[in-house]
């Protein structure tokens, strides 16, 4: 029996970060991973898709080079190289995680872990079965793509994110089912590469978690780029041909048959709770996610769950942060506060980008706030005009009573980087006063964040 102070199951951004932090806190730490260190995020999600989208962005920029006085003719791209660069980026970072774990003296077991109850784990690895024990076990087993009955991914005609990020050739036409972050990022990528893209979303707006005004602008921008969008619509049936599928799409407007070469299913995720021995513990699972308290503790003493397997928002940075808090709590660190889900930023790296933190205007009103809303369009921002990227909007939502920044929502150039300014503001419980008296460098896109704050109080200067 190998005994540790803490064992982490799953080596994604939740698990590996938790393991490093535990080791930094002086705990003898082990991590069990059955596939790739870095998890979905690093190997099949956040990182490789950003590499693909970078290629798409360069293609788009070259297409519009003429606007900048630059003539480029004969634009061509090599899909194999685009995909292999993306895989290379994932590979580099995967090795980086292995190095970090080694440097931090975390023992890594490559294999599948099963909880045996009473703080015991059995790992089925390529070197045989190993028994591990600890008073603190952190589950960070992540989530996988949800599949709908009758529209299950088959790896050939119906893709998940995995096939979508490693295409061998470009389909002529593509239907993307689901307009969440995954669906929209792939729709954006394939649209830039010249594929005819249709997005089908069950709810009545694209990017349903985003502020309605921002989502409407995203919808408009995607349509202008040639993406067909059907909201309030569902794929109800699929008929497969040799190299194409016919999707039956039903909406309030009626029934339509859409023939496409490939379909990407991006209808959310389910937690990885099966075959990990949860039945040997008192931990409870609801709708595929492990139930925890605010400190990530499950109903089984000494068993914790963090990241996607512990439920929404299923985002890498939420997983990492939850892991750190969980481990610090186990170590008895003082002055901790539980993760504030209202301060978790959300970013979609489509073209245009979308980013947000906190409450949407509608959600704030539902919660009973009297809100003050500020808006500033990039078309009034000098840097955006100089960049030739002046489409988009920054929107702020303040509590009229206290001046607290309740939420911030953006669409446009580099907003996925800029959102961090508002995240810090929310973390520091900033009011409009501090934001108004913060000096923003000129000329920057982030001046729009200042102006959107000023606008909420009728003080905007440049509009
Ligand atoms: P999601 O839950 O964000 O979006 C799925 C969408 O599919 C929803 O809008 C839902 O209404 C729609 N849908 C469900 N059933 C449908 C049906 N039958 N027909 C049409 N539409 C249907 O999930 P996702 O986009 O698959 O992403 C999974 C997780 O990964 C999410 O938590 C997401 O936030 C995260 N993620 C984040 C990023 C990022 O931060 N950039 C990128 C990728 C994924």
GROMACS .gro file of C-alpha atoms and ligand atoms in nm:
model
  507
    1UNK     CA    1   0.000   0.000   0.000
    2UNK     CA    2   0.142   0.340  -0.103
    3UNK     CA    3   0.021   0.607   0.136
    4UNK     CA    4   0.005   0.977   0.053
    5UNK     CA    5  -0.111   1.293   0.229
    6UNK     CA    6  -0.322   1.372  -0.077
    7UNK     CA    7  -0.414   1.191  -0.398
    8UNK     CA    8  -0.562   1.364  -0.700
    9UNK     CA    9  -0.753   1.162  -0.960
   10UNK     CA   10  -0.733   1.331  -1.300
   11UNK     CA   11  -0.454   1.539  -1.448
   12UNK     CA   12  -0.647   1.819  -1.619
   13UNK     CA   13  -0.621   2.188  -1.525
   14UNK     CA   14  -0.812   2.118  -1.202
   15UNK     CA   15  -0.617   1.810  -1.098
   16UNK     CA   16  -0.261   1.895  -1.189
   17UNK     CA   17  -0.283   2.244  -1.039
   18UNK     CA   18  -0.434   2.100  -0.718
   19UNK     CA   19  -0.149   1.846  -0.701
   20UNK     CA   20   0.120   2.113  -0.746
   21UNK     CA   21  -0.038   2.334  -0.478
   22UNK     CA   22  -0.064   2.038  -0.238
   23UNK     CA   23   0.302   1.960  -0.288
   24UNK     CA   24   0.396   2.326  -0.235
   25UNK     CA   25   0.209   2.306   0.097
   26UNK     CA   26   0.433   2.019   0.203
   27UNK     CA   27   0.197   1.728   0.135
   28UNK     CA   28   0.325   1.400  -0.005
   29UNK     CA   29   0.115   1.402  -0.321
   30UNK     CA   30   0.021   1.154  -0.595
   31UNK     CA   31  -0.175   1.213  -0.915
   32UNK     CA   32  -0.346   0.942  -1.119
   33UNK     CA   33  -0.412   1.005  -1.490
   34UNK     CA   34  -0.538   0.746  -1.737
   35UNK     CA   35  -0.474   0.938  -2.058
   36UNK     CA   36  -0.286   1.266  -2.107
   37UNK     CA   37  -0.155   1.507  -1.846
   38UNK     CA   38  -0.323   1.842  -1.902
   39UNK     CA   39  -0.662   1.679  -1.963
   40UNK     CA   40  -0.911   1.789  -2.227
   41UNK     CA   41  -0.821   2.158  -2.191
   42UNK     CA   42  -0.462   2.120  -2.289
   43UNK     CA   43  -0.485   1.821  -2.525
   44UNK     CA   44  -0.829   1.843  -2.685
   45UNK     CA   45  -0.987   2.173  -2.583
   46UNK     CA   46  -0.882   2.523  -2.489
   47UNK     CA   47  -0.525   2.514  -2.616
   48UNK     CA   48  -0.536   2.329  -2.951
   49UNK     CA   49  -0.851   2.519  -3.052
   50UNK     CA   50  -0.674   2.848  -2.984
   51UNK     CA   51  -0.397   2.734  -3.218
   52UNK     CA   52  -0.654   2.651  -3.488
   53UNK     CA   53  -0.832   2.984  -3.439
   54UNK     CA   54  -0.501   3.166  -3.470
   55UNK     CA   55  -0.457   3.014  -3.817
   56UNK     CA   56  -0.813   3.121  -3.903
   57UNK     CA   57  -0.740   3.474  -3.780
   58UNK     CA   58  -0.430   3.499  -3.998
   59UNK     CA   59  -0.628   3.379  -4.300
   60UNK     CA   60  -0.897   3.642  -4.226
   61UNK     CA   61  -0.636   3.915  -4.189
   62UNK     CA   62  -0.467   3.826  -4.516
   63UNK     CA   63  -0.808   3.828  -4.686
   64UNK     CA   64  -0.857   4.183  -4.563
   65UNK     CA   65  -0.496   4.295  -4.610
   66UNK     CA   66  -0.605   4.533  -4.882
   67UNK     CA   67  -0.786   4.745  -4.620
   68UNK     CA   68  -0.444   4.816  -4.471
   69UNK     CA   69  -0.272   4.904  -4.796
   70UNK     CA   70  -0.111   4.561  -4.827
   71UNK     CA   71  -0.159   4.355  -5.141
   72UNK     CA   72  -0.149   3.979  -5.108
   73UNK     CA   73  -0.242   3.749  -5.389
   74UNK     CA   74  -0.269   3.373  -5.417
   75UNK     CA   75  -0.373   3.306  -5.057
   76UNK     CA   76  -0.351   2.935  -4.986
   77UNK     CA   77  -0.351   2.732  -4.670
   78UNK     CA   78  -0.249   2.379  -4.583
   79UNK     CA   79  -0.501   2.210  -4.353
   80UNK     CA   80  -0.254   1.937  -4.255
   81UNK     CA   81  -0.004   2.199  -4.136
   82UNK     CA   82  -0.275   2.393  -3.950
   83UNK     CA   83  -0.380   2.075  -3.766
   84UNK     CA   84  -0.026   1.956  -3.703
   85UNK     CA   85   0.071   2.296  -3.559
   86UNK     CA   86  -0.229   2.271  -3.324
   87UNK     CA   87  -0.128   1.918  -3.217
   88UNK     CA   88   0.230   2.037  -3.170
   89UNK     CA   89   0.119   2.318  -2.941
   90UNK     CA   90  -0.081   2.069  -2.730
   91UNK     CA   91   0.218   1.831  -2.722
   92UNK     CA   92   0.456   2.100  -2.601
   93UNK     CA   93   0.228   2.197  -2.314
   94UNK     CA   94   0.159   1.835  -2.221
   95UNK     CA   95   0.533   1.783  -2.170
   96UNK     CA   96   0.537   2.107  -1.969
   97UNK     CA   97   0.280   1.969  -1.723
   98UNK     CA   98   0.482   1.648  -1.678
   99UNK     CA   99   0.787   1.862  -1.605
  100UNK     CA  100   0.601   2.079  -1.353
  101UNK     CA  101   0.469   1.775  -1.165
  102UNK     CA  102   0.817   1.623  -1.153
  103UNK     CA  103   0.971   1.950  -1.038
  104UNK     CA  104   0.712   1.968  -0.760
  105UNK     CA  105   0.778   1.605  -0.659
  106UNK     CA  106   0.427   1.484  -0.737
  107UNK     CA  107   0.424   1.107  -0.803
  108UNK     CA  108   0.230   1.038  -1.122
  109UNK     CA  109   0.053   0.705  -1.179
  110UNK     CA  110  -0.053   0.638  -1.538
  111UNK     CA  111  -0.369   0.437  -1.512
  112UNK     CA  112  -0.736   0.422  -1.426
  113UNK     CA  113  -0.828   0.484  -1.061
  114UNK     CA  114  -1.119   0.321  -0.876
  115UNK     CA  115  -1.229   0.438  -0.531
  116UNK     CA  116  -1.249   0.149  -0.289
  117UNK     CA  117  -1.394   0.346   0.005
  118UNK     CA  118  -1.223   0.427   0.334
  119UNK     CA  119  -0.959   0.646   0.167
  120UNK     CA  120  -0.835   0.367  -0.062
  121UNK     CA  121  -0.783   0.368  -0.436
  122UNK     CA  122  -0.690   0.098  -0.681
  123UNK     CA  123  -0.501   0.202  -0.992
  124UNK     CA  124  -0.509  -0.022  -1.296
  125UNK     CA  125  -0.196   0.079  -1.479
  126UNK     CA  126   0.020  -0.065  -1.753
  127UNK     CA  127   0.246  -0.191  -1.475
  128UNK     CA  128  -0.039  -0.383  -1.308
  129UNK     CA  129  -0.267  -0.301  -1.016
  130UNK     CA  130  -0.142  -0.063  -0.748
  131UNK     CA  131  -0.314   0.018  -0.417
  132UNK     CA  132  -0.297   0.375  -0.291
  133UNK     CA  133  -0.431   0.527   0.030
  134UNK     CA  134  -0.487   0.877   0.162
  135UNK     CA  135  -0.707   1.066   0.406
  136UNK     CA  136  -0.767   1.324   0.131
  137UNK     CA  137  -0.865   1.222  -0.222
  138UNK     CA  138  -0.954   1.491  -0.476
  139UNK     CA  139  -1.161   1.381  -0.776
  140UNK     CA  140  -1.086   1.588  -1.085
  141UNK     CA  141  -1.203   1.345  -1.353
  142UNK     CA  142  -1.357   1.613  -1.576
  143UNK     CA  143  -1.638   1.580  -1.824
  144UNK     CA  144  -1.699   1.453  -2.176
  145UNK     CA  145  -1.920   1.554  -2.466
  146UNK     CA  146  -2.288   1.486  -2.414
  147UNK     CA  147  -2.445   1.294  -2.697
  148UNK     CA  148  -2.808   1.302  -2.803
  149UNK     CA  149  -3.001   0.981  -2.883
  150UNK     CA  150  -3.003   0.914  -3.257
  151UNK     CA  151  -2.737   1.181  -3.318
  152UNK     CA  152  -2.449   1.006  -3.144
  153UNK     CA  153  -2.105   1.101  -3.276
  154UNK     CA  154  -1.955   0.825  -3.493
  155UNK     CA  155  -1.617   0.987  -3.559
  156UNK     CA  156  -1.684   0.992  -3.933
  157UNK     CA  157  -1.995   1.188  -4.029
  158UNK     CA  158  -2.093   1.310  -3.683
  159UNK     CA  159  -1.801   1.468  -3.500
  160UNK     CA  160  -1.725   1.565  -3.144
  161UNK     CA  161  -1.465   1.832  -3.070
  162UNK     CA  162  -1.192   1.569  -3.115
  163UNK     CA  163  -1.262   1.496  -3.482
  164UNK     CA  164  -1.351   1.862  -3.538
  165UNK     CA  165  -1.002   1.969  -3.435
  166UNK     CA  166  -0.821   1.704  -3.641
  167UNK     CA  167  -0.994   1.705  -3.981
  168UNK     CA  168  -0.811   1.520  -4.258
  169UNK     CA  169  -0.988   1.725  -4.522
  170UNK     CA  170  -1.228   2.017  -4.519
  171UNK     CA  171  -1.595   1.934  -4.556
  172UNK     CA  172  -1.780   2.155  -4.805
  173UNK     CA  173  -2.065   2.202  -4.559
  174UNK     CA  174  -2.102   2.163  -4.186
  175UNK     CA  175  -2.388   2.174  -3.938
  176UNK     CA  176  -2.292   2.270  -3.585
  177UNK     CA  177  -2.542   2.154  -3.326
  178UNK     CA  178  -2.527   2.380  -3.020
  179UNK     CA  179  -2.422   2.745  -3.006
  180UNK     CA  180  -2.229   2.735  -2.678
  181UNK     CA  181  -1.857   2.812  -2.668
  182UNK     CA  182  -1.750   2.489  -2.843
  183UNK     CA  183  -2.006   2.515  -3.123
  184UNK     CA  184  -1.939   2.882  -3.187
  185UNK     CA  185  -1.560   2.847  -3.188
  186UNK     CA  186  -1.575   2.565  -3.444
  187UNK     CA  187  -1.837   2.749  -3.651
  188UNK     CA  188  -1.602   3.049  -3.658
  189UNK     CA  189  -1.295   2.838  -3.748
  190UNK     CA  190  -1.459   2.647  -4.033
  191UNK     CA  191  -1.629   2.962  -4.166
  192UNK     CA  192  -1.290   3.134  -4.191
  193UNK     CA  193  -1.157   2.834  -4.384
  194UNK     CA  194  -1.438   2.870  -4.638
  195UNK     CA  195  -1.673   2.594  -4.522
  196UNK     CA  196  -2.049   2.655  -4.553
  197UNK     CA  197  -2.157   2.655  -4.187
  198UNK     CA  198  -2.505   2.627  -4.033
  199UNK     CA  199  -2.549   2.657  -3.656
  200UNK     CA  200  -2.857   2.507  -3.491
  201UNK     CA  201  -2.926   2.620  -3.134
  202UNK     CA  202  -3.216   2.499  -2.919
  203UNK     CA  203  -3.246   2.818  -2.715
  204UNK     CA  204  -3.345   3.154  -2.857
  205UNK     CA  205  -2.998   3.310  -2.872
  206UNK     CA  206  -2.645   3.207  -2.963
  207UNK     CA  207  -2.407   3.188  -2.665
  208UNK     CA  208  -2.709   3.151  -2.432
  209UNK     CA  209  -2.515   3.226  -2.112
  210UNK     CA  210  -2.411   3.568  -2.242
  211UNK     CA  211  -2.593   3.900  -2.206
  212UNK     CA  212  -2.874   3.913  -2.464
  213UNK     CA  213  -2.749   4.239  -2.619
  214UNK     CA  214  -2.398   4.100  -2.668
  215UNK     CA  215  -2.532   3.769  -2.802
  216UNK     CA  216  -2.748   3.962  -3.053
  217UNK     CA  217  -2.438   4.148  -3.176
  218UNK     CA  218  -2.248   3.818  -3.203
  219UNK     CA  219  -2.539   3.669  -3.398
  220UNK     CA  220  -2.533   3.964  -3.639
  221UNK     CA  221  -2.156   3.948  -3.685
  222UNK     CA  222  -2.160   3.571  -3.752
  223UNK     CA  223  -2.440   3.610  -4.007
  224UNK     CA  224  -2.247   3.889  -4.180
  225UNK     CA  225  -1.954   3.649  -4.214
  226UNK     CA  226  -2.184   3.405  -4.390
  227UNK     CA  227  -2.272   3.164  -4.107
  228UNK     CA  228  -2.633   3.052  -4.118
  229UNK     CA  229  -2.789   3.054  -3.771
  230UNK     CA  230  -3.110   2.886  -3.664
  231UNK     CA  231  -3.210   2.957  -3.304
  232UNK     CA  232  -3.503   2.802  -3.120
  233UNK     CA  233  -3.435   2.498  -3.338
  234UNK     CA  234  -3.334   2.137  -3.276
  235UNK     CA  235  -3.198   1.854  -3.484
  236UNK     CA  236  -3.459   1.585  -3.427
  237UNK     CA  237  -3.349   1.319  -3.671
  238UNK     CA  238  -3.043   1.227  -3.871
  239UNK     CA  239  -3.018   1.023  -4.189
  240UNK     CA  240  -2.671   0.915  -4.286
  241UNK     CA  241  -2.545   0.876  -4.641
  242UNK     CA  242  -2.205   0.756  -4.763
  243UNK     CA  243  -2.034   1.093  -4.724
  244UNK     CA  244  -2.307   1.323  -4.596
  245UNK     CA  245  -2.593   1.348  -4.350
  246UNK     CA  246  -2.942   1.489  -4.373
  247UNK     CA  247  -3.040   1.663  -4.050
  248UNK     CA  248  -3.406   1.718  -3.979
  249UNK     CA  249  -3.430   2.052  -3.800
  250UNK     CA  250  -3.750   2.150  -3.622
  251UNK     CA  251  -3.838   2.493  -3.492
  252UNK     CA  252  -4.148   2.703  -3.427
  253UNK     CA  253  -4.116   2.805  -3.792
  254UNK     CA  254  -4.155   2.447  -3.914
  255UNK     CA  255  -3.945   2.156  -4.029
  256UNK     CA  256  -3.644   2.171  -4.257
  257UNK     CA  257  -3.409   1.908  -4.397
  258UNK     CA  258  -3.049   2.023  -4.421
  259UNK     CA  259  -2.793   1.812  -4.605
  260UNK     CA  260  -2.432   1.862  -4.496
  261UNK     CA  261  -2.110   1.668  -4.528
  262UNK     CA  262  -2.035   1.670  -4.155
  263UNK     CA  263  -2.216   1.751  -3.831
  264UNK     CA  264  -2.046   1.864  -3.510
  265UNK     CA  265  -2.232   1.779  -3.191
  266UNK     CA  266  -2.157   2.044  -2.926
  267UNK     CA  267  -2.457   2.018  -2.695
  268UNK     CA  268  -2.282   2.039  -2.360
  269UNK     CA  269  -2.095   1.799  -2.136
  270UNK     CA  270  -2.162   1.527  -1.878
  271UNK     CA  271  -1.941   1.458  -1.578
  272UNK     CA  272  -1.706   1.158  -1.575
  273UNK     CA  273  -1.853   0.981  -1.273
  274UNK     CA  274  -1.878   0.625  -1.404
  275UNK     CA  275  -1.638   0.340  -1.325
  276UNK     CA  276  -1.448   0.534  -1.064
  277UNK     CA  277  -1.592   0.347  -0.766
  278UNK     CA  278  -1.823   0.623  -0.641
  279UNK     CA  279  -2.066   0.345  -0.539
  280UNK     CA  280  -1.809   0.241  -0.275
  281UNK     CA  281  -1.843   0.582  -0.111
  282UNK     CA  282  -2.122   0.802   0.026
  283UNK     CA  283  -2.064   1.065  -0.243
  284UNK     CA  284  -2.379   1.168  -0.430
  285UNK     CA  285  -2.419   1.231  -0.802
  286UNK     CA  286  -2.689   1.449  -0.954
  287UNK     CA  287  -2.735   1.484  -1.330
  288UNK     CA  288  -2.388   1.336  -1.388
  289UNK     CA  289  -2.207   1.578  -1.154
  290UNK     CA  290  -2.071   1.500  -0.805
  291UNK     CA  291  -2.242   1.703  -0.531
  292UNK     CA  292  -2.009   1.904  -0.309
  293UNK     CA  293  -2.027   2.177  -0.050
  294UNK     CA  294  -1.869   2.520  -0.102
  295UNK     CA  295  -1.526   2.373  -0.010
  296UNK     CA  296  -1.555   2.089  -0.265
  297UNK     CA  297  -1.621   1.829   0.006
  298UNK     CA  298  -1.847   1.539  -0.104
  299UNK     CA  299  -2.077   1.342   0.126
  300UNK     CA  300  -1.788   1.095   0.181
  301UNK     CA  301  -1.545   1.219   0.448
  302UNK     CA  302  -1.205   1.292   0.296
  303UNK     CA  303  -1.335   1.277  -0.063
  304UNK     CA  304  -1.346   1.601  -0.261
  305UNK     CA  305  -1.450   1.687  -0.618
  306UNK     CA  306  -1.337   1.984  -0.823
  307UNK     CA  307  -1.366   2.117  -1.178
  308UNK     CA  308  -1.605   1.989  -1.444
  309UNK     CA  309  -1.699   1.671  -1.252
  310UNK     CA  310  -1.828   1.896  -0.973
  311UNK     CA  311  -2.051   2.090  -1.212
  312UNK     CA  312  -2.089   2.421  -1.394
  313UNK     CA  313  -1.931   2.640  -1.503
  314UNK     CA  314  -1.723   2.376  -1.681
  315UNK     CA  315  -1.423   2.597  -1.740
  316UNK     CA  316  -1.052   2.524  -1.697
  317UNK     CA  317  -0.981   2.832  -1.485
  318UNK     CA  318  -1.272   2.754  -1.252
  319UNK     CA  319  -1.132   2.401  -1.211
  320UNK     CA  320  -0.779   2.524  -1.129
  321UNK     CA  321  -0.902   2.781  -0.882
  322UNK     CA  322  -1.141   2.538  -0.715
  323UNK     CA  323  -0.852   2.290  -0.686
  324UNK     CA  324  -0.630   2.545  -0.514
  325UNK     CA  325  -0.900   2.646  -0.264
  326UNK     CA  326  -0.985   2.281  -0.194
  327UNK     CA  327  -0.624   2.183  -0.124
  328UNK     CA  328  -0.552   2.493   0.084
  329UNK     CA  329  -0.864   2.418   0.291
  330UNK     CA  330  -0.746   2.059   0.345
  331UNK     CA  331  -0.407   2.199   0.455
  332UNK     CA  332  -0.582   2.426   0.708
  333UNK     CA  333  -0.484   2.754   0.542
  334UNK     CA  334  -0.648   3.048   0.716
  335UNK     CA  335  -0.840   3.338   0.559
  336UNK     CA  336  -0.979   3.136   0.267
  337UNK     CA  337  -1.301   3.223   0.091
  338UNK     CA  338  -1.497   2.979  -0.125
  339UNK     CA  339  -1.493   3.020  -0.502
  340UNK     CA  340  -1.721   3.305  -0.613
  341UNK     CA  341  -1.894   3.179  -0.926
  342UNK     CA  342  -1.994   3.538  -1.000
  343UNK     CA  343  -1.630   3.625  -1.053
  344UNK     CA  344  -1.547   3.347  -1.301
  345UNK     CA  345  -1.484   3.502  -1.643
  346UNK     CA  346  -1.619   3.339  -1.957
  347UNK     CA  347  -1.442   3.377  -2.292
  348UNK     CA  348  -1.533   3.263  -2.643
  349UNK     CA  349  -1.248   3.294  -2.892
  350UNK     CA  350  -1.457   3.324  -3.206
  351UNK     CA  351  -1.425   3.609  -3.451
  352UNK     CA  352  -1.542   3.843  -3.304
  353UNK     CA  353  -1.441   3.743  -2.950
  354UNK     CA  354  -1.690   3.750  -2.663
  355UNK     CA  355  -1.603   3.780  -2.293
  356UNK     CA  356  -1.792   3.843  -1.972
  357UNK     CA  357  -1.792   3.826  -1.596
  358UNK     CA  358  -2.072   3.849  -1.341
  359UNK     CA  359  -2.441   3.910  -1.394
  360UNK     CA  360  -2.603   3.987  -1.727
  361UNK     CA  361  -2.843   4.283  -1.728
  362UNK     CA  362  -3.144   4.047  -1.731
  363UNK     CA  363  -3.007   3.824  -1.453
  364UNK     CA  364  -2.931   4.128  -1.236
  365UNK     CA  365  -3.287   4.250  -1.279
  366UNK     CA  366  -3.424   3.902  -1.203
  367UNK     CA  367  -3.225   3.912  -0.880
  368UNK     CA  368  -3.400   4.234  -0.783
  369UNK     CA  369  -3.124   4.485  -0.852
  370UNK     CA  370  -3.205   4.828  -0.987
  371UNK     CA  371  -2.928   4.852  -1.244
  372UNK     CA  372  -2.733   5.124  -1.413
  373UNK     CA  373  -2.610   5.013  -1.753
  374UNK     CA  374  -2.320   5.166  -1.944
  375UNK     CA  375  -2.226   5.103  -2.307
  376UNK     CA  376  -1.934   5.202  -2.522
  377UNK     CA  377  -1.894   5.090  -2.884
  378UNK     CA  378  -1.549   5.019  -3.027
  379UNK     CA  379  -1.637   5.239  -3.324
  380UNK     CA  380  -1.572   5.537  -3.092
  381UNK     CA  381  -1.235   5.402  -2.970
  382UNK     CA  382  -0.924   5.539  -3.141
  383UNK     CA  383  -0.712   5.225  -3.110
  384UNK     CA  384  -0.992   5.004  -3.247
  385UNK     CA  385  -1.032   5.235  -3.547
  386UNK     CA  386  -0.655   5.234  -3.604
  387UNK     CA  387  -0.653   4.854  -3.587
  388UNK     CA  388  -0.939   4.842  -3.836
  389UNK     CA  389  -1.143   4.641  -3.584
  390UNK     CA  390  -1.405   4.883  -3.464
  391UNK     CA  391  -1.705   4.648  -3.447
  392UNK     CA  392  -1.820   4.561  -3.098
  393UNK     CA  393  -1.935   4.686  -2.764
  394UNK     CA  394  -1.838   4.705  -2.399
  395UNK     CA  395  -2.130   4.694  -2.157
  396UNK     CA  396  -2.125   4.740  -1.782
  397UNK     CA  397  -2.396   4.661  -1.528
  398UNK     CA  398  -2.378   4.842  -1.193
  399UNK     CA  399  -2.595   4.822  -0.883
  400UNK     CA  400  -2.766   5.162  -0.874
  401UNK     CA  401  -2.782   5.154  -0.494
  402UNK     CA  402  -2.420   5.069  -0.405
  403UNK     CA  403  -2.228   5.130  -0.727
  404UNK     CA  404  -2.099   4.769  -0.721
  405UNK     CA  405  -1.992   4.636  -1.060
  406UNK     CA  406  -2.236   4.346  -1.102
  407UNK     CA  407  -2.130   4.240  -1.446
  408UNK     CA  408  -1.934   4.332  -1.758
  409UNK     CA  409  -1.992   4.204  -2.110
  410UNK     CA  410  -1.788   4.258  -2.422
  411UNK     CA  411  -1.774   4.168  -2.787
  412UNK     CA  412  -1.494   4.278  -3.017
  413UNK     CA  413  -1.114   4.282  -3.058
  414UNK     CA  414  -0.907   4.118  -2.782
  415UNK     CA  415  -1.191   4.130  -2.530
  416UNK     CA  416  -1.083   3.789  -2.397
  417UNK     CA  417  -0.766   3.958  -2.270
  418UNK     CA  418  -0.938   4.277  -2.155
  419UNK     CA  419  -1.204   4.108  -1.943
  420UNK     CA  420  -0.942   4.044  -1.677
  421UNK     CA  421  -0.954   4.414  -1.585
  422UNK     CA  422  -1.318   4.378  -1.484
  423UNK     CA  423  -1.249   4.043  -1.312
  424UNK     CA  424  -0.993   4.213  -1.088
  425UNK     CA  425  -1.244   4.493  -1.029
  426UNK     CA  426  -1.509   4.243  -0.921
  427UNK     CA  427  -1.265   4.051  -0.702
  428UNK     CA  428  -1.180   4.378  -0.524
  429UNK     CA  429  -1.553   4.458  -0.496
  430UNK     CA  430  -1.490   4.775  -0.690
  431UNK     CA  431  -1.756   5.039  -0.734
  432UNK     CA  432  -1.796   5.285  -1.019
  433UNK     CA  433  -1.589   5.536  -0.820
  434UNK     CA  434  -1.260   5.341  -0.836
  435UNK     CA  435  -1.315   5.245  -1.199
  436UNK     CA  436  -1.386   5.605  -1.300
  437UNK     CA  437  -1.069   5.721  -1.126
  438UNK     CA  438  -0.850   5.451  -1.275
  439UNK     CA  439  -0.620   5.582  -1.548
  440UNK     CA  440  -0.641   5.378  -1.868
  441UNK     CA  441  -0.349   5.409  -2.109
  442UNK     CA  442  -0.414   5.589  -2.435
  443UNK     CA  443  -0.451   5.470  -2.703
  444UNK     CA  444  -0.579   5.129  -2.596
  445UNK     CA  445  -0.886   4.919  -2.656
  446UNK     CA  446  -0.929   4.911  -2.278
  447UNK     CA  447  -1.022   5.280  -2.273
  448UNK     CA  448  -1.363   5.147  -2.383
  449UNK     CA  449  -1.387   4.979  -2.042
  450UNK     CA  450  -1.340   5.318  -1.877
  451UNK     CA  451  -1.593   5.483  -2.104
  452UNK     CA  452  -1.850   5.206  -2.049
  453UNK     CA  453  -1.821   5.279  -1.677
  454UNK     CA  454  -1.850   5.655  -1.729
  455UNK     CA  455  -2.150   5.599  -1.955
  456UNK     CA  456  -2.341   5.415  -1.682
  457UNK     CA  457  -2.329   5.742  -1.488
  458UNK     CA  458  -2.392   5.977  -1.781
  459UNK     CA  459  -2.028   6.088  -1.796
  460UNK     CA  460  -1.893   5.925  -2.114
  461UNK     CA  461  -1.653   6.159  -2.292
  462UNK     CA  462  -1.615   6.019  -2.640
  463UNK     CA  463  -1.969   5.940  -2.743
  464LIG     P1  464  -2.265   2.451  -2.367
  464LIG     O1  465  -2.351   2.391  -2.264
  464LIG     O2  466  -2.198   2.579  -2.338
  464LIG     O3  467  -2.350   2.473  -2.501
  464LIG     C1  468  -2.428   2.373  -2.558
  464LIG     C2  469  -2.540   2.437  -2.636
  464LIG     O4  470  -2.612   2.337  -2.703
  464LIG     C3  471  -2.639   2.513  -2.548
  464LIG     O5  472  -2.650   2.643  -2.594
  464LIG     C4  473  -2.768   2.432  -2.565
  464LIG     O6  474  -2.881   2.514  -2.560
  464LIG     C5  475  -2.748   2.373  -2.703
  464LIG     N1  476  -2.827   2.250  -2.726
  464LIG     C6  477  -2.854   2.151  -2.639
  464LIG     N2  478  -2.929   2.057  -2.700
  464LIG     C7  479  -2.949   2.097  -2.827
  464LIG     C8  480  -3.018   2.044  -2.940
  464LIG     N3  481  -3.083   1.927  -2.933
  464LIG     N4  482  -3.015   2.112  -3.055
  464LIG     C9  483  -2.951   2.231  -3.063
  464LIG     N5  484  -2.887   2.286  -2.961
  464LIG    C10  485  -2.884   2.221  -2.844
  464LIG     O7  486  -2.162   2.337  -2.408
  464LIG     P2  487  -2.045   2.329  -2.514
  464LIG     O8  488  -2.040   2.444  -2.606
  464LIG     O9  489  -2.059   2.190  -2.570
  464LIG    O10  490  -1.917   2.336  -2.423
  464LIG    C11  491  -1.900   2.244  -2.316
  464LIG    C12  492  -1.833   2.312  -2.198
  464LIG    O11  493  -1.703   2.350  -2.229
  464LIG    C13  494  -1.909   2.436  -2.158
  464LIG    O12  495  -1.918   2.441  -2.019
  464LIG    C14  496  -1.823   2.546  -2.211
  464LIG    O13  497  -1.833   2.664  -2.135
  464LIG    C15  498  -1.685   2.487  -2.205
  464LIG     N6  499  -1.602   2.547  -2.308
  464LIG    C16  500  -1.551   2.669  -2.289
  464LIG    C17  501  -1.476   2.729  -2.388
  464LIG    C18  502  -1.422   2.863  -2.368
  464LIG    O14  503  -1.423   2.911  -2.255
  464LIG     N7  504  -1.375   2.929  -2.471
  464LIG    C19  505  -1.454   2.664  -2.508
  464LIG    C20  506  -1.508   2.541  -2.525
  464LIG    C21  507  -1.582   2.483  -2.424
   0.00000   0.00000   0.00000
